[in-house]
């Protein structure tokens, strides 16, 4: 009996050992827990300059038409992810202008032009303590100046008109909350590199979770290192990746196939911006806007002046979950309530000092489901809905309004073959009458961008349905 019991014990121990070995050997790279990934320190800065100019003209008999467009933009993007701080900001300066000239003969000439200068800044700043709670400050500032000019000459008599428009929109959000969204881009790129090497039988062993963590740290570090020459940056990145892979003893044969796959995935694979974690936030914000339009010709007539100000409170929740290697689920909801005052409206045709007070409540819900099966293909579907309830008070006459803004966006890209690409993007929006949005919130959009504080307004009394689509097909003949 003792021999039987001993034999059974040995058998069970052996089976347990086999089961443990089986669980290790069956670990797949795609089983790596993306949702548990914690990103190391990230400091990323990028300065972009964009400029373009185009012109065209026509001549038919004694009629001439010419047009010139110009655009110059400077943008600065900053992202920091540290243990006790997470923040992003974008600031830009943009100049746009155009000039038109048309003439029927030498005595009839029309000219018009417009120039616009815009300064904008928006940021998110969260300071964390050791328990993952935070205080936050989110500024949004925008100023624009537009100058429009027109002149016409007929029989040597010239009439000219110049109008200038100033617009200022500052807003500041103070909030507290708990939770954090971790960027998982570096971990996904490390997985893609290893999957490609595994596909071509260049891995000497199955990577572990610790191996992928180590490679993700390298991918994160080299992705944000700045170089003035992109070619040297690529050489540095591939060298560091290769060193990390070989230090982990993941490859025996570092031949041309190994090098080509490493270069292909790192240099040409699509980079997906995905996050993991949840964040709850509540706070207070102000909203302010001022527009001033003036005719600067002759008597400097005031054309329009409008100001609005207000404040509101909000509660929001953002949850981003990498369901697997390929699937991503993002959900955001926020509730806000506040008041906006529109005061001192003046126009060319009438002058009034009526004050309109708008009390509003708003519920925003948005969701996105993304499918990222490899580095060449993706599709995401993003439905959203926003409900507003407002009470307008003008001359002690109160009017209740309820509006809806809902729709869905689709983004997709399909790598059919090395020569054939297919891209389809589109969406639709239903905007009911009486919809009013006055609140810029840090979680109003899944992309973590802000809604313009003037928002979307549809007080025309009619419902709107809009749709858009874009189909792109690319094929390399040779």
Coordinates of C-alpha atoms in Angstrom, one line a residue:
X1 CA 0.0 0.0 0.0
X2 CA 2.9 2.3 0.8
X3 CA 4.4 1.6 -2.6
X4 CA 1.1 2.5 -4.3
X5 CA 0.8 5.7 -2.4
X6 CA 4.4 6.6 -3.1
X7 CA 3.9 5.8 -6.8
X8 CA 0.8 8.0 -7.0
X9 CA 2.6 10.9 -5.3
X10 CA 5.5 10.7 -7.8
X11 CA 3.0 10.6 -10.6
X12 CA 1.1 13.6 -9.4
X13 CA 4.3 15.5 -8.9
X14 CA 5.5 14.7 -12.4
X15 CA 2.2 15.7 -13.9
X16 CA 2.3 19.0 -12.0
X17 CA 5.8 19.6 -13.3
X18 CA 4.7 18.8 -16.8
X19 CA 1.7 21.1 -16.4
X20 CA 3.9 23.9 -15.2
X21 CA 6.4 23.4 -18.1
X22 CA 3.4 23.3 -20.5
X23 CA 2.1 26.7 -19.2
X24 CA 5.6 28.2 -19.7
X25 CA 6.1 26.8 -23.2
X26 CA 2.6 27.7 -24.3
X27 CA 3.1 31.4 -23.4
X28 CA 2.5 33.4 -26.6
X29 CA 3.9 36.9 -27.2
X30 CA 0.3 38.0 -27.8
X31 CA -0.6 36.9 -24.3
X32 CA 1.5 39.6 -22.8
X33 CA -0.7 41.6 -20.4
X34 CA -0.8 45.0 -22.0
X35 CA -3.3 46.3 -19.5
X36 CA -0.8 45.8 -16.7
X37 CA 2.1 47.6 -18.4
X38 CA 3.5 50.6 -16.5
X39 CA 5.4 53.0 -18.7
X40 CA 8.8 54.4 -17.5
X41 CA 9.7 58.0 -17.6
X42 CA 8.9 59.8 -20.8
X43 CA 10.0 63.3 -21.9
X44 CA 9.0 64.2 -25.4
X45 CA 9.3 67.6 -27.1
X46 CA 8.7 68.4 -30.8
X47 CA 8.9 71.6 -32.7
X48 CA 7.3 71.7 -36.1
X49 CA 7.3 74.4 -38.8
X50 CA 4.9 74.3 -41.7
X51 CA 4.7 76.6 -44.6
X52 CA 3.0 76.5 -48.0
X53 CA 2.0 79.0 -50.8
X54 CA 0.0 78.6 -53.9
X55 CA -1.2 80.9 -56.7
X56 CA -3.1 80.7 -59.8
X57 CA -4.7 83.0 -62.4
X58 CA -6.8 83.1 -65.5
X59 CA -6.9 85.5 -68.5
X60 CA -9.7 85.6 -71.1
X61 CA -9.8 88.5 -73.5
X62 CA -9.6 91.7 -71.4
X63 CA -10.6 89.9 -68.1
X64 CA -7.9 88.9 -65.6
X65 CA -8.1 87.0 -62.3
X66 CA -5.3 86.2 -59.9
X67 CA -5.2 84.6 -56.4
X68 CA -2.4 83.9 -54.0
X69 CA -2.7 81.9 -50.8
X70 CA -0.1 81.6 -48.0
X71 CA 0.2 79.7 -44.7
X72 CA 2.9 79.7 -42.1
X73 CA 2.6 77.7 -38.8
X74 CA 4.9 77.0 -35.8
X75 CA 3.8 74.3 -33.4
X76 CA 5.3 73.0 -30.2
X77 CA 4.2 69.7 -28.6
X78 CA 5.3 68.6 -25.2
X79 CA 4.5 65.3 -23.3
X80 CA 5.9 64.3 -19.9
X81 CA 5.1 61.1 -18.0
X82 CA 6.8 60.8 -14.6
X83 CA 6.0 59.1 -11.4
X84 CA 4.6 62.2 -9.8
X85 CA 3.6 64.2 -12.8
X86 CA 1.8 63.6 -16.1
X87 CA 1.1 66.3 -18.6
X88 CA 0.8 67.4 -22.2
X89 CA 0.6 70.7 -23.9
X90 CA 0.4 72.1 -27.4
X91 CA 1.1 75.7 -28.4
X92 CA 1.1 77.2 -31.9
X93 CA 1.4 80.4 -33.9
X94 CA -0.3 80.4 -37.3
X95 CA -0.5 83.0 -40.1
X96 CA -2.8 82.6 -43.0
X97 CA -3.5 85.0 -45.9
X98 CA -4.8 85.4 -49.3
X99 CA -5.0 88.0 -52.1
X100 CA -7.4 88.3 -55.0
X101 CA -7.3 90.6 -57.9
X102 CA -9.7 90.7 -60.8
X103 CA -10.2 93.2 -63.7
X104 CA -12.6 93.6 -66.6
X105 CA -10.6 96.4 -68.3
X106 CA -8.1 99.0 -67.3
X107 CA -10.7 101.1 -65.5
X108 CA -12.6 98.4 -63.5
X109 CA -10.4 96.7 -61.0
X110 CA -11.5 94.7 -57.8
X111 CA -9.0 93.7 -55.1
X112 CA -9.6 91.8 -51.9
X113 CA -7.4 90.3 -49.2
X114 CA -7.4 88.7 -45.8
X115 CA -4.8 87.9 -43.2
X116 CA -5.3 86.0 -40.0
X117 CA -2.8 85.6 -37.1
X118 CA -3.7 83.0 -34.3
X119 CA -2.0 82.2 -31.0
X120 CA -3.2 79.2 -29.1
X121 CA -2.2 77.1 -26.1
X122 CA -3.8 74.2 -24.4
X123 CA -2.4 71.9 -21.7
X124 CA -3.2 69.2 -19.2
X125 CA -1.2 69.0 -16.0
X126 CA -1.7 66.4 -13.3
X127 CA 0.5 66.2 -10.1
X128 CA 0.3 62.8 -8.4
X129 CA 1.0 61.6 -4.9
X130 CA 2.1 58.1 -3.9
X131 CA -1.5 56.8 -3.7
X132 CA -2.2 57.8 -7.4
X133 CA -4.4 60.7 -6.4
X134 CA -3.8 64.0 -8.2
X135 CA -4.5 67.7 -8.4
X136 CA -4.8 69.2 -11.9
X137 CA -4.6 72.5 -13.8
X138 CA -5.7 72.7 -17.5
X139 CA -5.3 76.0 -19.2
X140 CA -6.8 76.9 -22.6
X141 CA -5.9 80.2 -24.3
X142 CA -6.7 81.3 -27.8
X143 CA -6.4 84.7 -29.5
X144 CA -6.9 85.6 -33.2
X145 CA -6.7 88.7 -35.3
X146 CA -8.2 88.9 -38.7
X147 CA -7.8 91.7 -41.2
X148 CA -10.1 91.9 -44.3
X149 CA -9.7 94.5 -47.0
X150 CA -11.6 95.3 -50.2
X151 CA -11.1 97.9 -52.8
X152 CA -12.8 98.6 -56.2
X153 CA -11.8 101.1 -58.9
X154 CA -14.3 102.2 -61.6
X155 CA -13.6 105.1 -63.8
X156 CA -10.7 106.3 -61.7
X157 CA -12.9 106.4 -58.5
X158 CA -11.6 104.1 -55.8
X159 CA -13.7 102.8 -52.8
X160 CA -12.0 100.9 -50.1
X161 CA -13.0 99.2 -46.9
X162 CA -10.9 97.5 -44.1
X163 CA -12.4 95.5 -41.3
X164 CA -10.5 94.1 -38.3
X165 CA -11.7 91.3 -36.0
X166 CA -10.2 90.5 -32.6
X167 CA -11.2 87.3 -30.7
X168 CA -10.0 86.2 -27.3
X169 CA -10.9 82.9 -25.5
X170 CA -9.2 82.0 -22.2
X171 CA -10.4 79.2 -19.9
X172 CA -8.9 77.6 -16.8
X173 CA -9.8 74.3 -15.3
X174 CA -8.9 73.3 -11.7
X175 CA -9.7 69.7 -10.7
X176 CA -8.8 66.8 -8.4
X177 CA -9.1 63.1 -9.0
X178 CA -7.7 59.6 -8.8
X179 CA -6.4 57.1 -11.4
X180 CA -4.0 57.3 -14.3
X181 CA -3.8 56.4 -18.0
X182 CA -0.6 54.6 -18.9
X183 CA 0.6 54.8 -22.6
X184 CA 1.3 51.2 -23.8
X185 CA 2.7 52.1 -27.3
X186 CA 6.2 51.0 -26.4
X187 CA 5.1 47.6 -25.1
X188 CA 3.0 47.0 -28.3
X189 CA 6.0 47.9 -30.5
X190 CA 8.3 45.5 -28.5
X191 CA 5.7 42.8 -29.1
X192 CA 5.5 43.5 -32.8
X193 CA 9.3 43.2 -33.2
X194 CA 9.4 39.9 -31.4
X195 CA 6.4 38.5 -33.3
X196 CA 8.0 39.4 -36.6
X197 CA 11.3 37.6 -35.6
X198 CA 9.3 34.6 -34.4
X199 CA 7.5 34.4 -37.7
X200 CA 10.8 34.1 -39.6
X201 CA 12.3 31.6 -37.1
X202 CA 14.9 34.0 -35.8
X203 CA 14.1 33.7 -32.1
X204 CA 16.2 31.2 -30.1
X205 CA 13.6 30.8 -27.4
X206 CA 10.1 31.9 -26.4
X207 CA 10.2 35.4 -24.8
X208 CA 8.9 35.7 -21.3
X209 CA 6.9 38.6 -19.8
X210 CA 10.2 39.9 -18.2
X211 CA 11.9 39.8 -21.7
X212 CA 9.1 41.9 -23.2
X213 CA 9.2 44.3 -20.3
X214 CA 12.9 44.8 -20.8
X215 CA 12.6 45.4 -24.6
X216 CA 9.6 47.8 -24.0
X217 CA 11.8 49.9 -21.8
X218 CA 14.4 50.1 -24.6
X219 CA 11.8 50.9 -27.2
X220 CA 10.4 53.7 -24.9
X221 CA 13.9 55.2 -24.3
X222 CA 15.0 55.3 -27.9
X223 CA 11.7 56.5 -29.3
X224 CA 12.0 59.9 -27.6
X225 CA 15.7 60.5 -27.9
X226 CA 16.2 63.6 -30.1
X227 CA 18.4 63.8 -33.2
X228 CA 18.8 66.5 -35.7
X229 CA 19.5 63.9 -38.5
X230 CA 16.8 61.3 -38.8
X231 CA 19.2 58.8 -40.5
X232 CA 21.5 58.8 -37.5
X233 CA 18.5 58.4 -35.2
X234 CA 17.4 55.3 -37.1
X235 CA 20.9 53.8 -36.9
X236 CA 21.0 54.5 -33.1
X237 CA 17.6 53.0 -32.5
X238 CA 18.3 49.8 -34.5
X239 CA 21.6 49.4 -32.7
X240 CA 20.0 49.7 -29.3
X241 CA 17.2 47.3 -30.2
X242 CA 19.7 44.7 -31.5
X243 CA 21.8 45.1 -28.4
X244 CA 18.8 44.6 -26.1
X245 CA 17.6 41.5 -28.0
X246 CA 21.0 39.9 -28.0
X247 CA 21.6 40.6 -24.3
X248 CA 18.4 38.8 -23.5
X249 CA 19.7 35.8 -25.6
X250 CA 16.6 35.9 -27.8
X251 CA 18.4 35.4 -31.1
X252 CA 21.2 33.1 -32.2
X253 CA 21.4 34.0 -35.9
X254 CA 21.6 37.8 -36.4
X255 CA 21.6 37.5 -40.2
X256 CA 20.2 39.8 -42.9
X257 CA 16.7 38.4 -42.4
X258 CA 16.8 39.3 -38.7
X259 CA 18.2 42.8 -39.5
X260 CA 15.6 43.4 -42.3
X261 CA 12.7 42.4 -40.0
X262 CA 13.9 44.6 -37.2
X263 CA 14.3 47.5 -39.5
X264 CA 10.9 47.0 -41.2
X265 CA 8.8 46.7 -38.0
X266 CA 10.5 49.6 -36.2
X267 CA 10.8 51.9 -39.1
X268 CA 7.6 51.2 -41.1
X269 CA 5.1 49.5 -38.8
X270 CA 2.2 51.7 -37.8
X271 CA 2.3 53.3 -34.3
X272 CA -0.9 52.9 -32.4
X273 CA -1.7 55.4 -29.6
X274 CA -3.3 53.2 -27.0
X275 CA -3.7 53.6 -23.3
X276 CA -4.4 51.5 -20.2
X277 CA -6.1 52.5 -17.0
X278 CA -9.0 54.6 -15.6
X279 CA -9.2 58.1 -14.3
X280 CA -11.9 59.8 -12.2
X281 CA -11.8 63.6 -12.1
X282 CA -14.0 66.5 -10.8
X283 CA -13.4 70.2 -10.8
X284 CA -14.4 73.7 -11.6
X285 CA -13.8 75.8 -14.7
X286 CA -14.4 79.3 -16.1
X287 CA -15.4 80.2 -19.6
X288 CA -14.8 83.5 -21.3
X289 CA -15.0 84.8 -24.8
X290 CA -14.7 88.3 -26.4
X291 CA -15.2 89.4 -30.0
X292 CA -14.6 92.8 -31.4
X293 CA -15.1 93.8 -35.1
X294 CA -14.5 97.3 -36.4
X295 CA -14.5 99.1 -39.7
X296 CA -11.1 101.0 -39.8
X297 CA -11.9 103.1 -42.9
X298 CA -13.2 106.7 -42.6
X299 CA -15.3 107.0 -39.3
X300 CA -14.1 103.7 -37.8
X301 CA -17.6 102.4 -37.4
X302 CA -18.2 99.7 -34.8
X303 CA -19.6 96.7 -36.5
X304 CA -20.0 94.1 -33.7
X305 CA -19.0 93.6 -30.1
X306 CA -19.9 90.5 -28.1
X307 CA -18.7 89.1 -24.8
X308 CA -19.6 86.0 -22.8
X309 CA -18.5 84.7 -19.5
X310 CA -19.5 81.9 -17.1
X311 CA -18.4 79.0 -15.0
X312 CA -19.4 75.4 -14.4
X313 CA -18.6 72.2 -12.4
X314 CA -17.9 68.8 -13.9
X315 CA -17.4 65.2 -13.0
X316 CA -15.8 62.8 -15.5
X317 CA -14.6 59.2 -15.9
X318 CA -12.3 57.9 -18.5
X319 CA -11.5 54.2 -18.9
X320 CA -9.1 52.7 -21.4
X321 CA -8.6 48.9 -21.6
X322 CA -6.3 46.9 -23.9
X323 CA -8.5 43.9 -24.0
X324 CA -5.7 41.9 -25.8
X325 CA -2.9 42.4 -28.2
X326 CA -5.3 43.3 -31.0
X327 CA -8.4 44.8 -29.2
X328 CA -8.8 48.1 -27.5
X329 CA -11.9 49.4 -25.6
X330 CA -12.1 53.1 -24.5
X331 CA -15.0 54.7 -22.7
X332 CA -15.5 58.2 -21.4
X333 CA -18.4 59.9 -19.7
X334 CA -18.8 63.4 -18.1
X335 CA -21.5 65.4 -16.5
X336 CA -21.3 69.2 -16.2
X337 CA -23.6 72.0 -15.1
X338 CA -23.0 75.8 -15.1
X339 CA -24.1 79.2 -16.3
X340 CA -23.1 81.4 -19.2
X341 CA -23.9 85.1 -19.6
X342 CA -23.9 86.7 -23.0
X343 CA -23.7 90.5 -22.6
X344 CA -23.2 93.7 -24.6
X345 CA -24.2 92.6 -28.1
X346 CA -23.7 95.4 -30.6
X347 CA -24.0 95.2 -34.4
X348 CA -24.1 97.5 -37.4
X349 CA -27.9 97.4 -37.7
X350 CA -28.9 97.8 -34.1
X351 CA -27.5 98.6 -30.6
X352 CA -28.6 96.7 -27.6
X353 CA -27.4 96.0 -24.1
X354 CA -29.6 93.0 -23.5
X355 CA -28.1 90.3 -21.3
X356 CA -28.9 86.7 -22.0
X357 CA -28.3 84.2 -19.2
X358 CA -28.0 80.5 -20.1
X359 CA -28.1 77.9 -17.4
X360 CA -27.1 74.5 -18.7
X361 CA -26.5 70.8 -17.9
X362 CA -24.8 68.5 -20.2
X363 CA -24.1 64.7 -20.4
X364 CA -21.4 63.5 -22.8
X365 CA -20.8 59.8 -23.5
X366 CA -18.3 58.4 -26.0
X367 CA -16.9 55.0 -26.8
X368 CA -14.3 53.5 -29.1
X369 CA -13.6 49.9 -30.1
X370 CA -10.4 49.4 -32.0
X371 CA -9.0 46.3 -33.7
X372 CA -5.2 46.3 -34.3
X373 CA -4.3 42.8 -35.5
X374 CA -0.8 43.7 -36.8
X375 CA 1.4 46.6 -37.7
X376 CA -0.3 47.1 -41.1
X377 CA -4.0 46.9 -40.4
X378 CA -6.5 48.5 -38.1
X379 CA -10.2 49.5 -37.8
X380 CA -11.9 51.5 -35.1
X381 CA -15.6 52.4 -34.5
X382 CA -16.4 55.3 -32.2
X383 CA -20.0 56.2 -31.3
X384 CA -20.8 59.3 -29.2
X385 CA -23.8 61.1 -27.8
X386 CA -24.2 64.4 -26.0
X387 CA -27.4 65.7 -24.4
X388 CA -27.9 69.3 -23.3
X389 CA -30.6 70.9 -21.2
X390 CA -30.6 74.7 -21.1
X391 CA -32.7 77.5 -19.8
X392 CA -32.5 80.8 -21.6
X393 CA -33.4 84.0 -19.6
X394 CA -33.7 87.1 -21.7
X395 CA -35.7 90.2 -20.6
X396 CA -37.1 88.0 -17.7
X397 CA -38.5 85.6 -20.3
X398 CA -37.4 82.1 -19.6
X399 CA -37.2 79.4 -22.3
X400 CA -36.3 75.7 -21.8
X401 CA -34.4 73.9 -24.5
X402 CA -33.2 70.3 -24.9
X403 CA -30.8 69.2 -27.6
X404 CA -29.0 66.2 -28.8
X405 CA -25.7 65.7 -30.7
X406 CA -24.9 62.1 -31.6
X407 CA -23.1 60.2 -34.3
X408 CA -20.4 57.7 -35.1
X409 CA -16.9 57.8 -36.6
X410 CA -15.1 55.0 -38.5
X411 CA -11.4 54.8 -39.2
X412 CA -9.8 51.9 -41.0
X413 CA -6.6 51.0 -42.9
X414 CA -5.9 47.7 -44.6
X415 CA -2.6 46.5 -45.9
X416 CA -3.8 44.2 -48.7
X417 CA -0.3 43.4 -50.0
X418 CA 3.1 45.0 -50.3
X419 CA 1.7 46.9 -53.3
X420 CA -2.0 47.5 -52.4
X421 CA -3.3 49.7 -49.6
X422 CA -6.9 50.5 -48.8
X423 CA -8.1 53.2 -46.4
X424 CA -11.7 54.1 -45.5
X425 CA -12.7 56.8 -43.0
X426 CA -16.1 58.3 -42.4
X427 CA -18.8 59.2 -40.0
X428 CA -22.1 60.8 -39.4
X429 CA -23.6 63.3 -37.0
X430 CA -27.2 64.1 -36.0
X431 CA -27.5 67.6 -34.4
X432 CA -30.9 68.6 -33.2
X433 CA -32.2 72.1 -32.8
X434 CA -31.7 73.7 -29.4
X435 CA -28.4 71.9 -28.8
X436 CA -25.9 74.0 -26.8
X437 CA -22.4 73.2 -25.7
X438 CA -20.4 75.7 -23.7
X439 CA -17.9 73.5 -21.8
X440 CA -14.4 72.5 -22.7
X441 CA -13.6 69.4 -20.6
X442 CA -10.4 67.3 -20.3
X443 CA -12.3 64.1 -21.0
X444 CA -14.9 65.2 -23.5
X445 CA -13.1 63.4 -26.3
X446 CA -11.4 60.0 -26.2
X447 CA -8.4 61.6 -28.0
X448 CA -7.9 63.8 -24.9
X449 CA -8.3 67.0 -27.0
X450 CA -10.5 69.8 -25.9
X451 CA -13.8 71.0 -27.2
X452 CA -13.7 74.6 -28.3
X453 CA -15.4 76.5 -25.4
X454 CA -17.9 78.1 -27.8
X455 CA -18.7 74.5 -28.6
X456 CA -21.4 73.5 -31.1
X457 CA -24.5 75.5 -31.1
X458 CA -27.6 74.8 -33.2
X459 CA -30.3 77.3 -32.4
X460 CA -31.7 77.5 -35.9
X461 CA -34.9 75.6 -35.1
X462 CA -34.1 72.8 -37.6
X463 CA -32.4 69.5 -37.2
X464 CA -29.1 68.7 -38.9
X465 CA -27.8 65.4 -40.3
X466 CA -24.3 65.4 -41.7
X467 CA -22.1 62.7 -43.0
X468 CA -18.6 62.4 -44.4
X469 CA -16.5 59.7 -46.0
X470 CA -13.1 59.3 -47.5
X471 CA -11.9 56.3 -49.5
X472 CA -8.3 56.0 -50.5
X473 CA -6.8 53.2 -52.7
X474 CA -3.1 53.0 -53.4
X475 CA -1.4 50.5 -55.7
X476 CA 2.2 50.5 -56.7
X477 CA 2.4 49.4 -60.3
X478 CA 6.1 48.6 -60.2

